[in-house]
mmCIF file of C-alpha atoms in Angstrom:
data_model
loop_
_atom_site.group_PDB
_atom_site.id
_atom_site.type_symbol
_atom_site.label_atom_id
_atom_site.label_comp_id
_atom_site.label_asym_id
_atom_site.label_seq_id
_atom_site.Cartn_x
_atom_site.Cartn_y
_atom_site.Cartn_z
ATOM 1 C CA UNK A 20 0.000 0.000 0.000
ATOM 2 C CA UNK A 21 1.177 3.502 -0.814
ATOM 3 C CA UNK A 22 1.476 5.932 2.125
ATOM 4 C CA UNK A 23 -0.873 8.933 2.236
ATOM 5 C CA UNK A 24 0.262 11.879 0.165
ATOM 6 C CA UNK A 25 0.595 14.012 3.305
ATOM 7 C CA UNK A 26 3.547 11.894 4.386
ATOM 8 C CA UNK A 27 5.636 13.182 1.503
ATOM 9 C CA UNK A 28 9.249 12.035 1.582
ATOM 10 C CA UNK A 29 9.947 12.707 5.295
ATOM 11 C CA UNK A 30 11.503 9.754 7.060
ATOM 12 C CA UNK A 31 13.014 11.409 10.191
ATOM 13 C CA UNK A 32 11.718 10.697 13.678
ATOM 14 C CA UNK A 33 10.645 14.317 14.229
ATOM 15 C CA UNK A 34 8.605 14.363 11.012
ATOM 16 C CA UNK A 35 6.983 11.082 11.960
ATOM 17 C CA UNK A 36 6.054 12.494 15.388
ATOM 18 C CA UNK A 37 4.543 15.609 13.842
ATOM 19 C CA UNK A 38 2.241 13.517 11.668
ATOM 20 C CA UNK A 39 1.369 10.949 14.329
ATOM 21 C CA UNK A 40 -2.337 10.875 15.249
ATOM 22 C CA UNK A 41 -3.249 12.548 18.588
ATOM 23 C CA UNK A 42 -3.697 9.191 20.284
ATOM 24 C CA UNK A 43 -0.072 8.315 19.621
ATOM 25 C CA UNK A 44 1.088 11.674 20.995
ATOM 26 C CA UNK A 45 -0.749 11.003 24.231
ATOM 27 C CA UNK A 46 1.108 7.715 24.499
ATOM 28 C CA UNK A 47 4.424 9.541 24.170
ATOM 29 C CA UNK A 48 3.370 11.967 26.897
ATOM 30 C CA UNK A 49 2.371 9.060 29.138
ATOM 31 C CA UNK A 50 5.714 7.321 28.563
ATOM 32 C CA UNK A 51 7.489 10.574 29.302
ATOM 33 C CA UNK A 52 5.619 10.912 32.597
ATOM 34 C CA UNK A 53 6.625 7.374 33.589
ATOM 35 C CA UNK A 54 10.245 8.141 32.704
ATOM 36 C CA UNK A 55 10.122 11.337 34.774
ATOM 37 C CA UNK A 56 8.794 9.475 37.792
ATOM 38 C CA UNK A 57 11.550 6.900 37.434
ATOM 39 C CA UNK A 58 14.128 9.701 37.290
ATOM 40 C CA UNK A 59 12.733 11.152 40.522
ATOM 41 C CA UNK A 60 12.897 7.701 42.127
ATOM 42 C CA UNK A 61 16.469 7.293 40.865
ATOM 43 C CA UNK A 62 17.503 10.643 42.362
ATOM 44 C CA UNK A 63 15.985 9.835 45.763
ATOM 45 C CA UNK A 64 17.541 6.344 45.740
ATOM 46 C CA UNK A 65 20.951 7.801 44.930
ATOM 47 C CA UNK A 66 20.623 10.308 47.755
ATOM 48 C CA UNK A 67 19.674 7.528 50.194
ATOM 49 C CA UNK A 68 22.702 5.488 49.079
ATOM 50 C CA UNK A 69 24.988 8.483 49.648
ATOM 51 C CA UNK A 70 23.555 9.000 53.132
ATOM 52 C CA UNK A 71 24.000 5.321 54.036
ATOM 53 C CA UNK A 72 27.584 5.385 52.773
ATOM 54 C CA UNK A 73 28.391 8.510 54.778
ATOM 55 C CA UNK A 74 27.007 6.919 57.939
ATOM 56 C CA UNK A 75 28.929 3.681 57.348
ATOM 57 C CA UNK A 76 32.147 5.569 56.600
ATOM 58 C CA UNK A 77 31.805 7.642 59.764
ATOM 59 C CA UNK A 78 31.285 4.489 61.834
ATOM 60 C CA UNK A 79 34.348 2.834 60.305
ATOM 61 C CA UNK A 80 36.474 5.934 60.883
ATOM 62 C CA UNK A 81 35.383 5.952 64.509
ATOM 63 C CA UNK A 82 36.206 2.250 64.816
ATOM 64 C CA UNK A 83 39.623 2.822 63.261
ATOM 65 C CA UNK A 84 40.385 5.653 65.655
ATOM 66 C CA UNK A 85 39.522 3.360 68.574
ATOM 67 C CA UNK A 86 41.467 0.331 67.298
ATOM 68 C CA UNK A 87 44.041 -0.695 69.899
ATOM 69 C CA UNK A 88 46.279 -3.011 67.858
ATOM 70 C CA UNK A 89 47.639 -3.353 64.326
ATOM 71 C CA UNK A 90 45.444 -6.323 63.371
ATOM 72 C CA UNK A 91 42.284 -4.416 64.281
ATOM 73 C CA UNK A 92 43.498 -1.361 62.353
ATOM 74 C CA UNK A 93 44.214 -3.528 59.311
ATOM 75 C CA UNK A 94 40.785 -5.169 59.447
ATOM 76 C CA UNK A 95 38.964 -1.844 59.713
ATOM 77 C CA UNK A 96 41.110 -0.304 56.946
ATOM 78 C CA UNK A 97 40.275 -3.199 54.625
ATOM 79 C CA UNK A 98 36.595 -2.794 55.437
ATOM 80 C CA UNK A 99 36.819 0.916 54.603
ATOM 81 C CA UNK A 100 38.493 0.165 51.261
ATOM 82 C CA UNK A 101 35.825 -2.402 50.392
ATOM 83 C CA UNK A 102 33.048 -0.003 51.383
ATOM 84 C CA UNK A 103 34.449 2.827 49.259
ATOM 85 C CA UNK A 104 34.982 0.524 46.278
ATOM 86 C CA UNK A 105 31.403 -0.755 46.489
ATOM 87 C CA UNK A 106 30.123 2.810 46.830
ATOM 88 C CA UNK A 107 32.049 3.950 43.736
ATOM 89 C CA UNK A 108 30.611 1.062 41.725
ATOM 90 C CA UNK A 109 27.111 1.914 42.941
ATOM 91 C CA UNK A 110 27.522 5.562 41.924
ATOM 92 C CA UNK A 111 28.786 4.497 38.483
ATOM 93 C CA UNK A 112 25.667 2.367 38.054
ATOM 94 C CA UNK A 113 23.433 5.275 39.056
ATOM 95 C CA UNK A 114 25.280 7.512 36.578
ATOM 96 C CA UNK A 115 24.808 5.064 33.692
ATOM 97 C CA UNK A 116 21.121 4.530 34.440
ATOM 98 C CA UNK A 117 20.625 8.272 34.875
ATOM 99 C CA UNK A 118 22.247 9.052 31.526
ATOM 100 C CA UNK A 119 20.060 6.507 29.739
ATOM 101 C CA UNK A 120 16.805 7.680 31.322
ATOM 102 C CA UNK A 121 17.734 11.330 30.785
ATOM 103 C CA UNK A 122 18.313 10.713 27.075
ATOM 104 C CA UNK A 123 15.086 8.736 26.819
ATOM 105 C CA UNK A 124 13.159 11.447 28.659
ATOM 106 C CA UNK A 125 14.523 14.161 26.382
ATOM 107 C CA UNK A 126 13.591 12.153 23.292
ATOM 108 C CA UNK A 127 10.062 11.498 24.554
ATOM 109 C CA UNK A 128 9.663 15.151 25.494
ATOM 110 C CA UNK A 129 10.730 16.230 22.008
ATOM 111 C CA UNK A 130 8.300 13.780 20.408
ATOM 112 C CA UNK A 131 5.330 14.291 22.697
ATOM 113 C CA UNK A 132 5.971 17.978 23.281
ATOM 114 C CA UNK A 133 5.723 18.762 19.574
ATOM 115 C CA UNK A 134 1.939 18.320 19.873
ATOM 116 C CA UNK A 135 1.526 20.547 22.933
ATOM 117 C CA UNK A 136 0.394 24.098 22.181
ATOM 118 C CA UNK A 137 -0.232 25.408 25.714
ATOM 119 C CA UNK A 138 0.963 24.596 29.226
ATOM 120 C CA UNK A 139 -2.398 22.937 29.818
ATOM 121 C CA UNK A 140 -1.161 20.122 27.560
ATOM 122 C CA UNK A 141 2.080 19.607 29.525
ATOM 123 C CA UNK A 142 2.586 17.813 32.846
ATOM 124 C CA UNK A 143 5.707 18.895 34.740
ATOM 125 C CA UNK A 144 7.425 17.245 37.684
ATOM 126 C CA UNK A 145 6.852 18.245 41.298
ATOM 127 C CA UNK A 146 9.574 20.912 41.375
ATOM 128 C CA UNK A 147 9.074 22.343 37.885
ATOM 129 C CA UNK A 148 6.761 24.870 36.226
ATOM 130 C CA UNK A 149 5.597 25.038 32.628
ATOM 131 C CA UNK A 150 6.854 28.072 30.711
ATOM 132 C CA UNK A 151 5.930 29.249 27.206
ATOM 133 C CA UNK A 152 9.037 29.395 24.993
ATOM 134 C CA UNK A 153 9.755 29.902 21.303
ATOM 135 C CA UNK A 154 9.786 26.095 21.019
ATOM 136 C CA UNK A 155 6.414 25.761 22.707
ATOM 137 C CA UNK A 156 5.556 24.973 26.333
ATOM 138 C CA UNK A 157 8.510 23.605 28.272
ATOM 139 C CA UNK A 158 8.992 22.426 31.858
ATOM 140 C CA UNK A 159 11.580 24.513 33.721
ATOM 141 C CA UNK A 160 12.982 23.690 37.165
ATOM 142 C CA UNK A 161 11.884 26.037 39.923
ATOM 143 C CA UNK A 162 14.453 28.332 41.536
ATOM 144 C CA UNK A 163 16.822 26.403 43.786
ATOM 145 C CA UNK A 164 16.257 23.048 42.046
ATOM 146 C CA UNK A 165 18.352 21.277 39.429
ATOM 147 C CA UNK A 166 17.467 18.989 36.531
ATOM 148 C CA UNK A 167 15.974 19.175 33.056
ATOM 149 C CA UNK A 168 12.388 20.141 33.843
ATOM 150 C CA UNK A 169 11.012 16.631 34.161
ATOM 151 C CA UNK A 170 13.528 15.369 36.711
ATOM 152 C CA UNK A 171 13.991 18.379 39.000
ATOM 153 C CA UNK A 172 15.206 17.706 42.529
ATOM 154 C CA UNK A 173 16.832 19.638 45.390
ATOM 155 C CA UNK A 174 20.633 19.716 45.251
ATOM 156 C CA UNK A 175 21.943 17.197 47.822
ATOM 157 C CA UNK A 176 23.930 19.921 49.537
ATOM 158 C CA UNK A 177 20.754 21.864 50.298
ATOM 159 C CA UNK A 178 18.993 18.995 52.041
ATOM 160 C CA UNK A 179 19.080 18.923 55.857
ATOM 161 C CA UNK A 180 21.296 16.343 57.543
ATOM 162 C CA UNK A 181 21.291 15.532 61.256
ATOM 163 C CA UNK A 182 24.466 16.811 62.870
ATOM 164 C CA UNK A 183 24.429 14.513 65.902
ATOM 165 C CA UNK A 184 23.585 11.047 64.584
ATOM 166 C CA UNK A 185 22.198 8.639 67.152
ATOM 167 C CA UNK A 186 21.469 11.432 69.643
ATOM 168 C CA UNK A 187 17.768 12.279 69.113
ATOM 169 C CA UNK A 188 17.417 13.903 72.565
ATOM 170 C CA UNK A 189 20.333 16.289 72.131
ATOM 171 C CA UNK A 190 19.797 20.030 72.575
ATOM 172 C CA UNK A 191 22.479 22.550 71.682
ATOM 173 C CA UNK A 192 23.047 26.307 71.798
ATOM 174 C CA UNK A 193 25.699 28.884 70.845
ATOM 175 C CA UNK A 194 26.622 27.145 67.582
ATOM 176 C CA UNK A 195 29.638 28.375 65.603
ATOM 177 C CA UNK A 196 30.951 26.987 62.302
ATOM 178 C CA UNK A 197 34.320 27.292 60.563
ATOM 179 C CA UNK A 198 35.274 26.051 57.087
ATOM 180 C CA UNK A 199 38.981 25.344 56.665
ATOM 181 C CA UNK A 200 41.397 23.449 54.458
ATOM 182 C CA UNK A 201 39.879 22.466 51.132
ATOM 183 C CA UNK A 202 36.869 20.461 52.288
ATOM 184 C CA UNK A 203 36.762 20.420 56.104
ATOM 185 C CA UNK A 204 34.319 21.972 58.539
ATOM 186 C CA UNK A 205 34.370 22.388 62.329
ATOM 187 C CA UNK A 206 31.292 23.003 64.481
ATOM 188 C CA UNK A 207 31.362 23.943 68.169
ATOM 189 C CA UNK A 208 28.388 24.274 70.489
ATOM 190 C CA UNK A 209 27.158 24.236 74.061
ATOM 191 C CA UNK A 210 25.509 20.940 74.956
ATOM 192 C CA UNK A 211 22.372 21.758 76.950
ATOM 193 C CA UNK A 212 21.734 18.051 77.463
ATOM 194 C CA UNK A 213 25.025 17.806 79.393
ATOM 195 C CA UNK A 214 24.883 20.849 81.669
ATOM 196 C CA UNK A 215 26.243 23.216 79.001
ATOM 197 C CA UNK A 216 29.500 21.391 78.269
ATOM 198 C CA UNK A 217 31.430 22.571 75.219
ATOM 199 C CA UNK A 218 31.767 20.128 72.333
ATOM 200 C CA UNK A 219 33.279 20.090 68.854
ATOM 201 C CA UNK A 220 32.375 18.092 65.741
ATOM 202 C CA UNK A 221 34.640 18.042 62.693
ATOM 203 C CA UNK A 222 33.874 16.676 59.263
ATOM 204 C CA UNK A 223 34.796 16.450 55.611
ATOM 205 C CA UNK A 224 32.402 17.650 52.907
ATOM 206 C CA UNK A 225 32.041 15.431 49.827
ATOM 207 C CA UNK A 226 31.293 16.442 46.250
ATOM 208 C CA UNK A 227 27.759 15.088 46.509
ATOM 209 C CA UNK A 228 26.951 17.605 49.215
ATOM 210 C CA UNK A 229 27.088 15.112 52.051
ATOM 211 C CA UNK A 230 29.537 15.316 54.948
ATOM 212 C CA UNK A 231 31.309 12.700 57.046
ATOM 213 C CA UNK A 232 31.192 13.967 60.618
ATOM 214 C CA UNK A 233 33.204 12.793 63.611
ATOM 215 C CA UNK A 234 31.554 11.959 66.941
ATOM 216 C CA UNK A 235 31.274 14.952 69.316
ATOM 217 C CA UNK A 236 34.416 15.584 71.361
ATOM 218 C CA UNK A 237 34.231 17.424 74.669
ATOM 219 C CA UNK A 238 36.215 20.655 74.892
ATOM 220 C CA UNK A 239 35.659 21.537 78.518
ATOM 221 C CA UNK A 240 36.722 19.768 81.674
ATOM 222 C CA UNK A 241 34.098 17.592 83.399
ATOM 223 C CA UNK A 242 31.431 19.769 84.992
ATOM 224 C CA UNK A 243 32.566 22.940 83.183
ATOM 225 C CA UNK A 244 30.467 24.959 80.732
ATOM 226 C CA UNK A 245 31.238 26.727 77.454
ATOM 227 C CA UNK A 246 29.347 29.902 76.562
ATOM 228 C CA UNK A 247 29.561 31.460 73.084
ATOM 229 C CA UNK A 248 32.287 29.123 71.764
ATOM 230 C CA UNK A 249 34.075 30.253 68.594
ATOM 231 C CA UNK A 250 36.182 28.035 66.309
ATOM 232 C CA UNK A 251 38.678 28.910 63.566
ATOM 233 C CA UNK A 252 40.831 26.736 61.302
ATOM 234 C CA UNK A 253 43.546 27.144 58.675
ATOM 235 C CA UNK A 254 44.787 25.389 55.534
ATOM 236 C CA UNK A 255 47.003 22.942 57.452
ATOM 237 C CA UNK A 256 43.963 21.689 59.413
ATOM 238 C CA UNK A 257 44.897 23.324 62.703
ATOM 239 C CA UNK A 258 42.019 24.486 64.902
ATOM 240 C CA UNK A 259 41.600 26.821 67.841
ATOM 241 C CA UNK A 260 38.480 27.180 70.003
ATOM 242 C CA UNK A 261 37.786 29.903 72.573
ATOM 243 C CA UNK A 262 34.866 30.190 75.002
ATOM 244 C CA UNK A 263 33.685 31.673 78.297
ATOM 245 C CA UNK A 264 33.073 29.450 81.301
ATOM 246 C CA UNK A 265 30.174 31.609 82.504
ATOM 247 C CA UNK A 266 27.376 33.509 80.844
ATOM 248 C CA UNK A 267 28.512 36.740 82.512
ATOM 249 C CA UNK A 268 31.878 37.746 83.949
ATOM 250 C CA UNK A 269 33.337 34.409 82.981
ATOM 251 C CA UNK A 270 36.956 33.565 82.344
ATOM 252 C CA UNK A 271 38.080 32.985 78.753
ATOM 253 C CA UNK A 272 39.465 29.578 77.812
ATOM 254 C CA UNK A 273 41.280 28.409 74.693
ATOM 255 C CA UNK A 274 42.065 25.014 73.230
ATOM 256 C CA UNK A 275 43.996 24.187 70.066
ATOM 257 C CA UNK A 276 44.514 21.040 68.045
ATOM 258 C CA UNK A 277 45.226 19.588 64.654
ATOM 259 C CA UNK A 278 43.425 16.990 62.557
ATOM 260 C CA UNK A 279 45.124 13.837 61.346
ATOM 261 C CA UNK A 280 48.438 14.519 63.070
ATOM 262 C CA UNK A 281 48.430 11.046 64.647
ATOM 263 C CA UNK A 282 49.244 9.589 61.222
ATOM 264 C CA UNK A 283 46.783 6.714 61.623
ATOM 265 C CA UNK A 284 45.079 5.789 58.375
ATOM 266 C CA UNK A 285 41.388 6.662 58.474
ATOM 267 C CA UNK A 286 41.792 8.856 61.559
ATOM 268 C CA UNK A 287 41.988 12.110 59.616
ATOM 269 C CA UNK A 288 39.075 13.531 61.628
ATOM 270 C CA UNK A 289 40.674 12.794 65.003
ATOM 271 C CA UNK A 290 42.005 15.847 66.852
ATOM 272 C CA UNK A 291 45.347 15.839 68.625
#
């Protein structure tokens, strides 16, 4: 059978989509919506994997810092290497799947979107808004979100993370933060749950926006308090903390230290 005359000599995918009956276009839109939902699921799954890895890495670093013999240090170091290798492989898998679904989503959007004339014909993702452009209605990520319109999500670095893991009853005050080195951060605070004792938490920020944080370390002597603590660090990972031991008319105290000076592998967040 000869094709209808309206088909002409066009054989490209775009020309085929433009001449596809409306029912077919709706199928493309439906497939695009499914792909977008899968991309959102992929992004949330990746974020959860990054959070689990950060927690596991922090636990292993703590275990390594507490290891009391060479065999224990070797076992924990091997576990850390295996964990990081598995995490890298997992991230590579997420990247490959993400690239495939992103390409598929873009193709489906180009095909299905060619039939949309107004934003009423377009369904955007949760964090996107339809905008009229010279190419027709397009989904654009809202301010503060990243993606391609159909797979918008909050940047991992902007999502809240619990500072004191495993301490749901903790209450803190007088928080001060210092960023130092290339990717390190130090946080000092007054622990209201422990009679106002001064504590410090140090960590390393990763490219994904997550941070590996050390367990809280007490700055003050037992029974002492730390009001308005302030922390500062430099490029060689040295830190100094100052605080008052009373809310008013208190004496000023200072404590200094350096990260990773013990030379123990995996103990780069331990202060000396």
